[in-house]
Short mmCIF file of C-alpha atoms in Angstrom, two decimals:
data_model
loop_
_atom_site.label_atom_id
_atom_site.label_comp_id
_atom_site.label_asym_id
_atom_site.label_seq_id
_atom_site.Cartn_x
_atom_site.Cartn_y
_atom_site.Cartn_z
CA MET A 1 37.45 -118.41 40.14
CA PRO A 2 41.31 -117.75 41.14
CA GLN A 3 42.71 -114.34 42.00
CA PRO A 4 45.65 -113.35 40.83
CA VAL A 5 48.67 -112.86 41.67
CA PRO A 6 49.86 -110.07 43.09
CA THR A 7 52.75 -108.87 40.67
CA HIS A 8 55.07 -107.18 43.40
CA THR A 9 55.38 -110.88 45.01
CA ILE A 10 57.30 -112.18 42.35
CA PRO A 11 60.71 -112.88 43.02
CA PRO A 12 62.97 -110.66 41.63
CA ARG A 13 64.67 -112.62 38.82
CA LEU A 14 68.07 -112.99 39.07
CA LYS A 15 69.64 -115.93 36.51
CA ARG A 16 72.09 -118.12 37.66
CA THR A 17 76.09 -117.62 36.80
CA VAL A 18 77.79 -120.89 38.17
CA ARG A 19 76.99 -124.06 37.81
CA PRO A 20 78.28 -127.72 39.65
CA GLU A 21 80.46 -129.06 37.45
CA ARG A 22 79.29 -132.43 35.29
CA VAL A 23 81.79 -134.30 35.80
CA ALA A 24 82.64 -138.12 34.35
CA THR A 25 80.79 -140.82 35.60
CA PRO A 26 82.28 -143.94 37.39
CA GLY A 27 81.40 -147.03 36.84
CA ALA A 28 79.58 -145.88 33.10
CA ASP A 29 82.08 -148.50 31.12
CA GLU A 30 80.69 -151.02 33.69
CA ALA A 31 76.79 -150.23 32.38
CA ALA A 32 77.95 -150.23 28.95
CA ARG A 33 79.86 -153.95 29.15
CA ASP A 34 77.00 -155.59 31.61
CA PRO A 35 73.86 -152.88 31.84
CA ARG A 36 71.59 -155.66 34.26
CA ALA A 37 74.80 -156.51 36.36
CA PHE A 38 75.48 -152.00 36.32
CA TRP A 39 71.09 -152.35 37.56
CA ARG A 40 71.24 -155.14 40.38
CA ALA A 41 73.95 -153.33 41.98
CA VAL A 42 72.68 -149.72 41.63
CA GLU A 43 68.76 -151.71 43.27
CA ASP A 44 71.39 -152.44 46.21
CA GLY A 45 73.07 -149.46 46.72
CA GLY A 46 70.42 -147.20 46.07
CA THR A 47 70.30 -144.09 43.82
CA PRO A 48 71.88 -141.21 43.80
CA VAL A 49 75.61 -143.47 43.59
CA VAL A 50 77.62 -141.23 45.86
CA GLY A 51 81.39 -140.94 45.59
CA GLU A 52 84.51 -141.08 47.26
CA ASP A 53 85.57 -137.28 48.88
CA ASP A 54 87.95 -135.87 46.08
CA GLY A 55 90.74 -134.36 48.48
CA THR A 56 88.56 -130.94 48.78
CA GLY A 57 85.50 -131.86 50.59
CA HIS A 58 83.58 -132.81 47.26
CA ARG A 59 81.73 -136.14 45.61
CA PRO A 60 81.32 -137.37 42.27
CA VAL A 61 77.24 -138.24 42.78
CA THR A 62 75.53 -139.89 40.17
CA PHE A 63 71.50 -139.84 39.32
CA LEU A 64 70.29 -142.60 37.49
CA TRP A 65 67.36 -143.69 35.25
CA ARG A 66 66.20 -146.59 32.95
CA GLY A 67 64.50 -146.24 30.24
CA GLY A 68 65.24 -146.62 26.29
CA ASP A 69 64.56 -145.47 22.84
CA GLU A 70 60.79 -144.47 24.38
CA LEU A 71 62.50 -141.39 25.78
CA ALA A 72 63.49 -138.07 23.98
CA ASP A 73 64.95 -136.46 26.94
CA VAL A 74 65.34 -137.45 30.79
CA ILE A 75 65.93 -134.27 32.15
CA LEU A 76 66.98 -134.44 36.60
CA VAL A 77 64.93 -131.94 37.79
CA ALA A 78 67.17 -131.04 41.01
CA ASN A 79 65.99 -127.57 43.60
CA LYS A 80 67.87 -124.73 42.67
CA ILE A 81 70.20 -126.49 40.79
CA ALA A 82 67.79 -127.02 37.61
CA ASP A 83 65.67 -124.51 36.35
CA ALA A 84 64.58 -122.91 32.68
CA ASP A 85 67.60 -121.55 32.03
CA SER A 86 69.80 -124.73 32.69
CA TYR A 87 67.83 -127.48 30.23
CA ASP A 88 70.65 -128.44 28.78
CA HIS A 89 73.11 -129.09 31.31
CA ASN A 90 70.75 -130.98 33.37
CA ARG A 91 69.75 -133.58 30.73
CA MET A 92 71.36 -137.13 31.37
CA GLU A 93 73.27 -139.14 29.06
CA ARG A 94 72.71 -143.10 27.88
CA VAL A 95 74.77 -145.30 27.64
CA PRO A 96 74.86 -146.27 23.59
CA GLY A 97 73.09 -149.55 23.50
CA THR A 98 72.00 -149.61 27.17
CA ASP A 99 68.64 -148.49 29.28
CA VAL A 100 71.27 -146.89 31.34
CA TRP A 101 70.44 -143.16 31.64
CA HIS A 102 73.16 -141.21 33.73
CA LEU A 103 74.65 -137.58 34.94
CA THR A 104 77.21 -136.50 37.45
CA TYR A 105 78.15 -133.74 39.51
CA ARG A 106 81.08 -133.42 41.91
CA MET A 107 78.91 -131.62 44.77
CA ARG A 108 80.25 -130.63 48.29
CA GLY A 109 80.18 -133.41 50.80
CA ASP A 110 77.21 -130.83 53.17
CA TRP A 111 74.39 -131.21 50.41
CA ARG A 112 71.07 -131.82 50.34
CA ALA A 113 68.22 -131.02 47.59
CA SER A 114 64.90 -132.67 46.93
CA TYR A 115 64.92 -134.00 43.54
CA THR A 116 62.41 -135.53 41.04
CA VAL A 117 63.65 -137.17 36.87
CA ALA A 118 61.09 -135.92 34.04
CA PRO A 119 61.36 -138.29 31.29
CA VAL A 120 60.50 -136.76 28.16
CA PRO A 121 58.82 -139.33 25.75
CA ALA A 122 60.08 -139.22 22.26
CA ASP A 123 56.20 -139.15 21.31
CA GLY A 124 55.75 -136.04 22.62
CA ALA A 125 52.54 -136.79 24.45
CA PRO A 126 51.69 -134.25 26.63
CA ALA A 127 51.91 -135.51 30.67
CA PRO A 128 48.46 -135.95 32.03
CA GLU A 129 45.92 -133.26 32.66
CA GLY A 130 46.70 -131.84 35.75
CA SER A 131 50.64 -133.01 36.36
CA LEU A 132 51.80 -129.91 37.50
CA SER A 133 51.24 -129.13 41.10
CA ALA A 134 49.17 -125.83 41.42
CA MET A 135 52.21 -124.57 43.03
CA THR A 136 54.81 -125.22 39.52
CA ARG A 137 51.56 -123.98 37.72
CA LEU A 138 51.72 -121.29 39.75
CA ARG A 139 55.67 -120.76 39.84
CA ARG A 140 54.59 -121.28 35.58
CA GLU A 141 52.99 -118.16 35.66
CA ARG A 142 55.21 -115.75 37.67
CA ALA A 143 58.06 -116.88 35.54
CA LEU A 144 56.43 -116.41 32.20
CA ALA A 145 55.36 -112.74 34.33
CA VAL A 146 58.71 -112.15 33.80
CA ALA A 147 60.72 -114.04 31.96
CA ASP A 148 61.96 -111.22 29.01
CA PRO A 149 60.88 -112.23 25.70
CA GLU A 150 62.78 -114.16 24.31
CA ASP A 151 63.42 -116.17 26.84
CA ARG A 152 60.02 -117.16 27.60
CA PRO A 153 60.28 -120.27 25.11
CA ALA A 154 62.75 -121.70 27.36
CA VAL A 155 60.89 -120.79 29.71
CA ALA A 156 57.77 -123.32 28.43
CA ARG A 157 60.08 -125.55 27.56
CA TRP A 158 61.17 -126.03 31.24
CA PHE A 159 58.27 -126.73 33.05
CA ASP A 160 56.58 -128.90 29.68
CA ALA A 161 59.30 -130.90 31.23
CA LEU A 162 58.08 -131.03 34.70
CA ALA A 163 54.66 -131.86 34.01
CA HIS A 164 56.26 -135.70 33.15
CA ALA A 165 58.75 -135.33 36.45
CA VAL A 166 58.53 -138.20 38.83
CA PRO A 167 60.42 -139.25 42.38
CA ASP A 168 63.07 -141.44 41.18
CA PRO A 169 62.08 -145.43 42.59
CA LEU A 170 65.21 -146.10 43.41
CA ALA A 171 66.39 -143.43 45.55
CA ARG A 172 67.19 -143.88 49.66
CA GLU A 173 65.34 -140.95 50.97
CA ARG A 174 61.67 -139.54 50.12
CA LEU A 175 60.57 -136.30 50.65
CA ASP A 176 56.63 -137.05 50.28
CA ALA A 177 54.67 -139.09 47.31
CA THR A 178 55.96 -136.62 44.83
CA ALA A 179 60.12 -135.97 45.20
CA SER A 180 63.03 -137.84 46.36
CA VAL A 181 66.12 -136.46 48.64
CA VAL A 182 69.64 -136.50 48.60
CA SER A 183 71.66 -136.43 51.49
CA LEU A 184 75.82 -136.15 50.90
CA PRO A 185 77.48 -138.01 54.08
CA GLU A 186 78.28 -133.49 55.79
CA ALA A 187 74.80 -132.93 55.27
CA PRO A 188 73.24 -131.53 58.74
CA PRO A 189 71.26 -135.06 60.34
CA GLU A 190 68.16 -135.33 60.02
CA LEU A 191 65.89 -135.50 63.10
CA TRP A 192 62.71 -136.12 62.07
CA ARG A 193 63.72 -139.33 59.77
CA PRO A 194 61.80 -141.81 61.64
CA VAL A 195 63.22 -145.29 63.34
CA GLY A 196 61.38 -148.09 64.15
CA GLY A 197 57.79 -145.94 62.38
CA ARG A 198 58.37 -142.80 64.77
CA ALA A 199 60.27 -140.55 64.48
CA ALA A 200 63.05 -139.65 66.85
CA ALA A 201 65.72 -137.05 68.25
CA GLY A 202 69.94 -138.18 67.71
CA ALA A 203 68.75 -140.05 64.04
CA SER A 204 71.33 -139.97 62.03
CA THR A 205 70.43 -140.99 58.14
CA GLY A 206 71.55 -141.15 54.11
CA ALA A 207 75.12 -142.07 52.98
CA SER A 208 76.14 -140.91 56.26
CA ALA A 209 73.78 -143.12 58.59
CA GLY A 210 74.76 -144.91 62.25
CA THR A 211 73.35 -147.09 64.60
CA GLY A 212 69.97 -145.42 64.90
CA PRO A 213 68.14 -144.06 68.68
CA SER A 214 68.67 -145.89 71.92
CA ALA A 215 64.80 -148.12 72.47
CA ASP A 216 64.11 -145.30 74.64
CA GLU A 217 64.35 -142.67 72.08
CA ARG A 218 62.26 -144.78 70.48
CA ALA A 219 59.64 -144.14 72.01
CA PRO A 220 58.82 -140.80 73.58
CA ALA A 221 56.18 -140.63 75.21
CA GLU A 222 52.90 -139.70 72.26
CA GLY A 223 51.67 -136.15 72.34
CA GLU A 224 48.29 -135.61 71.18
CA VAL A 225 46.80 -133.68 68.23
CA THR A 226 43.44 -132.20 67.66
CA THR A 227 42.78 -130.92 64.25
CA ALA A 228 39.76 -127.93 64.39
CA GLU A 229 38.49 -125.30 61.62
CA LEU A 230 39.24 -121.48 62.81
CA VAL A 231 36.84 -119.53 61.80
CA SER A 232 38.15 -115.30 60.80
CA ASP A 233 36.57 -112.27 60.62
CA ARG A 234 39.57 -109.94 60.12
CA LEU A 235 40.60 -112.25 56.85
CA GLY A 236 37.32 -113.52 55.83
CA ASN A 237 38.13 -117.32 55.61
CA THR A 238 38.49 -119.88 57.66
CA ARG A 239 41.63 -122.59 57.92
CA THR A 240 42.72 -125.86 59.76
CA VAL A 241 44.71 -125.65 62.52
CA TRP A 242 46.12 -129.18 64.35
CA VAL A 243 47.81 -128.78 67.80
CA HIS A 244 50.18 -130.43 69.65
CA ARG A 245 50.17 -130.89 72.99
CA PRO A 246 53.08 -132.82 74.29
CA ALA A 247 52.95 -135.61 76.79
CA LEU A 248 55.66 -133.06 79.09
CA ALA A 249 53.58 -130.35 80.30
CA PRO A 250 55.64 -127.19 82.08
CA PRO A 251 56.99 -127.18 85.06
CA ASP A 252 55.42 -126.08 88.09
CA GLY A 253 51.89 -125.07 86.67
CA ARG A 254 53.28 -122.55 84.24
CA PRO A 255 51.64 -122.00 81.31
CA TRP A 256 51.84 -122.75 77.97
CA PRO A 257 54.75 -121.53 75.72
CA VAL A 258 53.62 -121.54 72.27
CA ALA A 259 55.19 -122.10 68.55
CA VAL A 260 52.74 -120.75 65.56
CA LEU A 261 54.20 -122.48 62.69
CA LEU A 262 53.14 -120.92 59.39
CA ASP A 263 52.11 -123.55 56.12
CA GLY A 264 50.91 -125.69 58.84
CA ARG A 265 49.94 -128.72 56.46
CA ASP A 266 53.17 -129.02 55.36
CA TRP A 267 54.64 -129.86 58.71
CA HIS A 268 51.32 -131.67 60.65
CA SER A 269 52.18 -134.13 57.16
CA LEU A 270 55.25 -135.13 57.56
CA PRO A 271 54.24 -135.59 59.89
CA LEU A 272 56.15 -133.22 62.78
CA ALA A 273 54.38 -134.04 65.53
CA PRO A 274 56.58 -137.52 66.58
CA LEU A 275 58.90 -135.41 65.97
CA LEU A 276 58.34 -133.16 68.53
CA ASP A 277 57.63 -135.89 71.03
CA GLY A 278 60.68 -137.77 70.95
CA LEU A 279 62.77 -133.33 71.24
CA ILE A 280 60.61 -132.69 73.97
CA ALA A 281 60.83 -136.13 75.57
CA ASP A 282 64.73 -136.15 75.27
CA GLY A 283 64.79 -132.69 76.58
CA THR A 284 66.16 -131.03 73.29
CA LEU A 285 63.62 -128.82 73.61
CA PRO A 286 60.74 -127.79 76.45
CA PRO A 287 57.77 -128.48 76.35
CA ALA A 288 55.27 -126.20 74.71
CA LEU A 289 52.02 -126.18 72.12
CA THR A 290 53.01 -126.54 68.68
CA VAL A 291 49.73 -124.33 66.43
CA MET A 292 49.74 -125.45 62.62
CA VAL A 293 47.66 -123.11 60.60
CA ASP A 294 46.94 -123.63 57.14
CA SER A 295 47.72 -121.39 54.51
CA LEU A 296 44.67 -122.51 52.35
CA ASP A 297 45.41 -122.15 48.34
CA PRO A 298 48.61 -120.87 46.65
CA ALA A 299 46.76 -117.61 45.83
CA THR A 300 45.73 -116.32 49.34
CA ARG A 301 48.96 -117.86 50.88
CA THR A 302 50.63 -115.32 48.72
CA ARG A 303 47.99 -112.50 49.51
CA GLU A 304 48.44 -113.11 53.58
CA LEU A 305 51.88 -113.78 53.80
CA ALA A 306 53.70 -110.77 51.90
CA CYS A 307 53.35 -108.75 55.13
CA ASP A 308 49.85 -108.48 55.24
CA ASP A 309 48.24 -106.44 58.77
CA ALA A 310 45.01 -108.25 58.69
CA PHE A 311 47.35 -111.46 59.22
CA VAL A 312 48.95 -110.35 61.82
CA ASP A 313 46.10 -109.35 63.87
CA PHE A 314 44.44 -112.76 62.75
CA LEU A 315 47.55 -114.21 64.74
CA GLY A 316 47.73 -111.97 67.18
CA HIS A 317 44.20 -111.22 67.66
CA GLU A 318 42.58 -114.80 66.72
CA LEU A 319 44.70 -117.73 67.05
CA LEU A 320 46.19 -117.01 70.29
CA PRO A 321 42.71 -116.08 72.49
CA TRP A 322 41.51 -118.93 70.80
CA LEU A 323 44.41 -121.47 71.35
CA GLY A 324 43.95 -119.66 75.07
CA ASP A 325 40.22 -120.34 75.63
CA ARG A 326 41.40 -124.41 74.82
CA HIS A 327 44.75 -124.20 76.80
CA GLY A 328 46.53 -122.73 79.73
CA ILE A 329 49.19 -120.68 77.12
CA THR A 330 51.51 -117.62 78.68
CA GLY A 331 50.79 -114.30 77.29
CA ASP A 332 54.68 -113.27 77.73
CA PRO A 333 56.58 -112.20 74.16
CA GLY A 334 59.44 -114.04 75.13
CA ARG A 335 57.68 -117.31 75.17
CA THR A 336 55.47 -117.21 71.82
CA LEU A 337 57.61 -117.67 68.65
CA VAL A 338 55.97 -117.83 65.07
CA ALA A 339 58.04 -119.63 62.46
CA GLY A 340 57.61 -119.66 58.21
CA GLN A 341 59.55 -120.82 55.62
CA SER A 342 59.42 -118.34 51.98
CA LEU A 343 57.20 -115.85 52.35
CA GLY A 344 56.31 -117.30 55.72
CA GLY A 345 59.65 -116.40 57.06
CA LEU A 346 59.19 -112.72 55.84
CA THR A 347 56.24 -112.82 57.50
CA ALA A 348 57.22 -114.35 61.23
CA VAL A 349 59.46 -111.98 61.40
CA TYR A 350 56.81 -109.25 59.67
CA ALA A 351 54.65 -110.64 62.83
CA ALA A 352 57.57 -109.51 65.55
CA HIS A 353 58.31 -106.55 64.22
CA ARG A 354 54.84 -105.90 63.78
CA ALA A 355 53.34 -107.17 67.36
CA PRO A 356 56.63 -107.55 69.40
CA HIS A 357 53.60 -107.14 72.63
CA ARG A 358 52.85 -110.74 71.35
CA PHE A 359 56.08 -112.91 69.06
CA GLY A 360 58.92 -112.41 71.24
CA ARG A 361 60.95 -114.71 68.70
CA ALA A 362 60.94 -115.42 64.74
CA LEU A 363 62.07 -117.94 63.09
CA SER A 364 62.29 -117.37 59.28
CA GLN A 365 63.80 -120.42 56.98
CA SER A 366 64.50 -118.81 53.68
CA GLY A 367 62.97 -116.40 54.78
CA SER A 368 61.81 -114.03 51.20
CA PHE A 369 63.32 -110.86 52.46
CA TRP A 370 63.68 -109.47 49.55
CA TRP A 371 60.12 -108.81 49.21
CA PRO A 372 59.04 -106.30 47.62
CA ASN A 373 59.83 -106.54 43.98
CA VAL A 374 62.32 -103.91 42.83
CA ALA A 375 60.79 -104.16 39.15
CA VAL A 376 57.35 -103.48 39.19
CA THR A 377 57.27 -101.21 42.82
CA GLY A 378 59.43 -98.21 41.07
CA GLY A 379 62.42 -99.22 43.37
CA GLU A 380 61.59 -100.35 46.40
CA SER A 381 62.81 -103.65 47.49
CA GLU A 382 63.93 -104.82 50.90
CA ARG A 383 61.55 -103.85 53.00
CA MET A 384 61.95 -105.97 56.06
CA ALA A 385 65.29 -104.87 56.30
CA ARG A 386 63.54 -100.81 56.03
CA LEU A 387 61.86 -101.30 58.76
CA VAL A 388 64.61 -102.94 60.83
CA ALA A 389 66.11 -99.81 60.86
CA GLY A 390 63.45 -97.81 62.02
CA ALA A 391 62.66 -99.34 64.95
CA ASP A 392 61.88 -98.68 68.17
CA THR A 393 62.35 -101.91 69.89
CA VAL A 394 63.79 -105.19 67.59
CA PRO A 395 62.13 -108.63 69.17
CA GLY A 396 63.76 -110.77 72.12
CA ARG A 397 65.50 -113.30 69.55
CA ILE A 398 65.26 -114.31 65.77
CA HIS A 399 66.80 -117.21 64.05
CA LEU A 400 67.36 -116.62 60.25
CA SER A 401 68.45 -119.49 57.59
CA ALA A 402 69.23 -120.04 53.99
CA GLY A 403 70.46 -121.94 51.45
CA LEU A 404 73.56 -121.32 49.61
CA ASN A 405 72.25 -122.11 45.98
CA GLU A 406 68.99 -119.91 46.90
CA TRP A 407 70.73 -117.06 45.38
CA ALA A 408 67.66 -114.11 44.73
CA LEU A 409 67.57 -114.08 48.18
CA LEU A 410 70.76 -115.41 49.92
CA ASP A 411 72.19 -111.55 50.25
CA ALA A 412 69.24 -110.02 51.29
CA ASN A 413 68.83 -112.23 54.39
CA ARG A 414 72.86 -111.16 54.85
CA ARG A 415 71.19 -107.38 55.15
CA LEU A 416 68.16 -108.76 56.84
CA ARG A 417 70.89 -110.27 60.31
CA ASP A 418 72.54 -107.22 59.76
CA ALA A 419 70.15 -104.40 60.04
CA LEU A 420 68.86 -106.57 63.16
CA SER A 421 72.77 -106.51 64.35
CA ALA A 422 72.84 -102.39 63.82
CA ARG A 423 69.24 -101.94 65.34
CA GLY A 424 70.18 -104.49 68.46
CA ALA A 425 73.09 -102.75 68.88
CA ASP A 426 71.44 -99.60 69.06
CA LEU A 427 69.33 -99.70 71.48
CA GLY A 428 72.06 -102.32 73.32
CA ARG A 429 70.84 -105.94 72.93
CA ASP A 430 73.18 -108.63 73.27
CA PRO A 431 74.37 -109.36 69.14
CA GLY A 432 73.74 -112.93 70.03
CA TYR A 433 69.88 -112.04 69.63
CA VAL A 434 70.22 -112.57 66.23
CA ALA A 435 71.65 -116.12 64.45
CA LEU A 436 71.46 -116.75 60.24
CA THR A 437 72.36 -119.59 59.14
CA GLU A 438 74.05 -121.22 55.88
CA TYR A 439 73.62 -124.34 54.46
CA ASN A 440 74.52 -126.11 51.09
CA GLY A 441 71.16 -126.64 49.68
CA GLY A 442 68.14 -124.11 48.24
CA HIS A 443 64.40 -123.41 48.73
CA ASP A 444 63.72 -126.69 49.70
CA ARG A 445 61.46 -128.49 52.64
CA ALA A 446 64.22 -131.68 52.63
CA CYS A 447 66.53 -128.73 54.51
CA TRP A 448 63.60 -126.66 55.91
CA ARG A 449 62.66 -129.65 57.51
CA ALA A 450 66.49 -130.91 58.71
CA GLY A 451 67.52 -126.93 59.99
CA LEU A 452 63.90 -126.53 61.88
CA PRO A 453 65.29 -127.90 65.22
CA GLU A 454 67.93 -126.42 65.23
CA GLY A 455 66.31 -123.23 64.79
CA LEU A 456 63.35 -123.71 67.61
CA VAL A 457 66.57 -124.70 70.18
CA PHE A 458 67.93 -121.10 69.57
CA LEU A 459 64.64 -119.49 69.92
CA THR A 460 63.67 -122.11 73.11
CA SER A 461 67.26 -122.62 75.02
CA ASP A 462 66.36 -120.30 78.13
CA TRP A 463 62.32 -121.65 78.21
CA GLU A 464 60.73 -124.03 81.25
CA ARG A 465 62.19 -127.63 81.05
#
């Protein structure tokens, strides 16, 4: 049976106070006059339709859906823009007498987000059984658990709509089989993006795409990815791990540096290996073994990635020795990093704090440094910042990143950065050992995959090439 989610891992419920500005949709008059010609133009350019900079660094961004009287609502579900408190704000309007549903936001030109569209049927028919993913079902459970009684009907309505959510069929970019992506022209380039069928360093995408990489960049030497099932005595479970070994080895026969990536199934399925091959081939990253560690099911992930000592012991005393038996890996913590997102970002920093002899570098994307939930701990929150303030040592380098739309954790990331900087100064460390990147996005794999190379470069710039 599924294990209950510990309530102290439920993020604090903070209602968004500022929402994106809705503006009139450019082209709505043309859609009313000739819907077929309107759709032909949209199909040629893809969606969303992105307008010109208005002189303030913002652009109109128009999302569209094609449907008729069979629909009661069409809801745009953009990461950290849409939530249970904003159902009406994210409803598309229908051009009367047409099959054109539309919604236009005025957004800063560096915005990136994954999104889906939820066409809600007029007959009230429920979505097929199992339409909500395991993670979305967990989010529903969490949201209802922390919602005020008067807000619970709105939360339930929101998740009922999410059950109908699908990718945008005309989107220029896809996150995976379940979601689309919008990347405005000034958003950071996505180095992972395939060119000629392969990921290549230097490629930029979306509305800001350039000419692409050279032929040499398109075909870096392929590394090898091996898959194994790793049994953990400490955790009492078994999980899949994927190990990427690049074609280039460390110079002079030196042992392999190691990068441990949590939530490894997401990274393996990207796929991450071609990106690593390209970045190592062009010297952006040094040769290193990358081990991607599966997180099993949501309940197990939530338990293990909440500053769990047993999980840190698994990483240091089971995973790394297992890897060392198969490859000549370094024992230098300054050449060993751990990376994660959300609770995984919290765990990455906690692992470097608790096991500094093994993990000297940490990469945290959207780290859940609000943890634990103050509402269920009698007042305690942001434990990681408190641990850092009293630490005997700090990691060699730490790279944090968080989205400007992550209102529940952005300030906590800033406070952790400040705590790390202050403690580092006390210990005589160069203040540049910790960095925080703030991007215009949310709690979003589309942003994480775009930002991962920056964090890896920061952490490995002194590793041997």
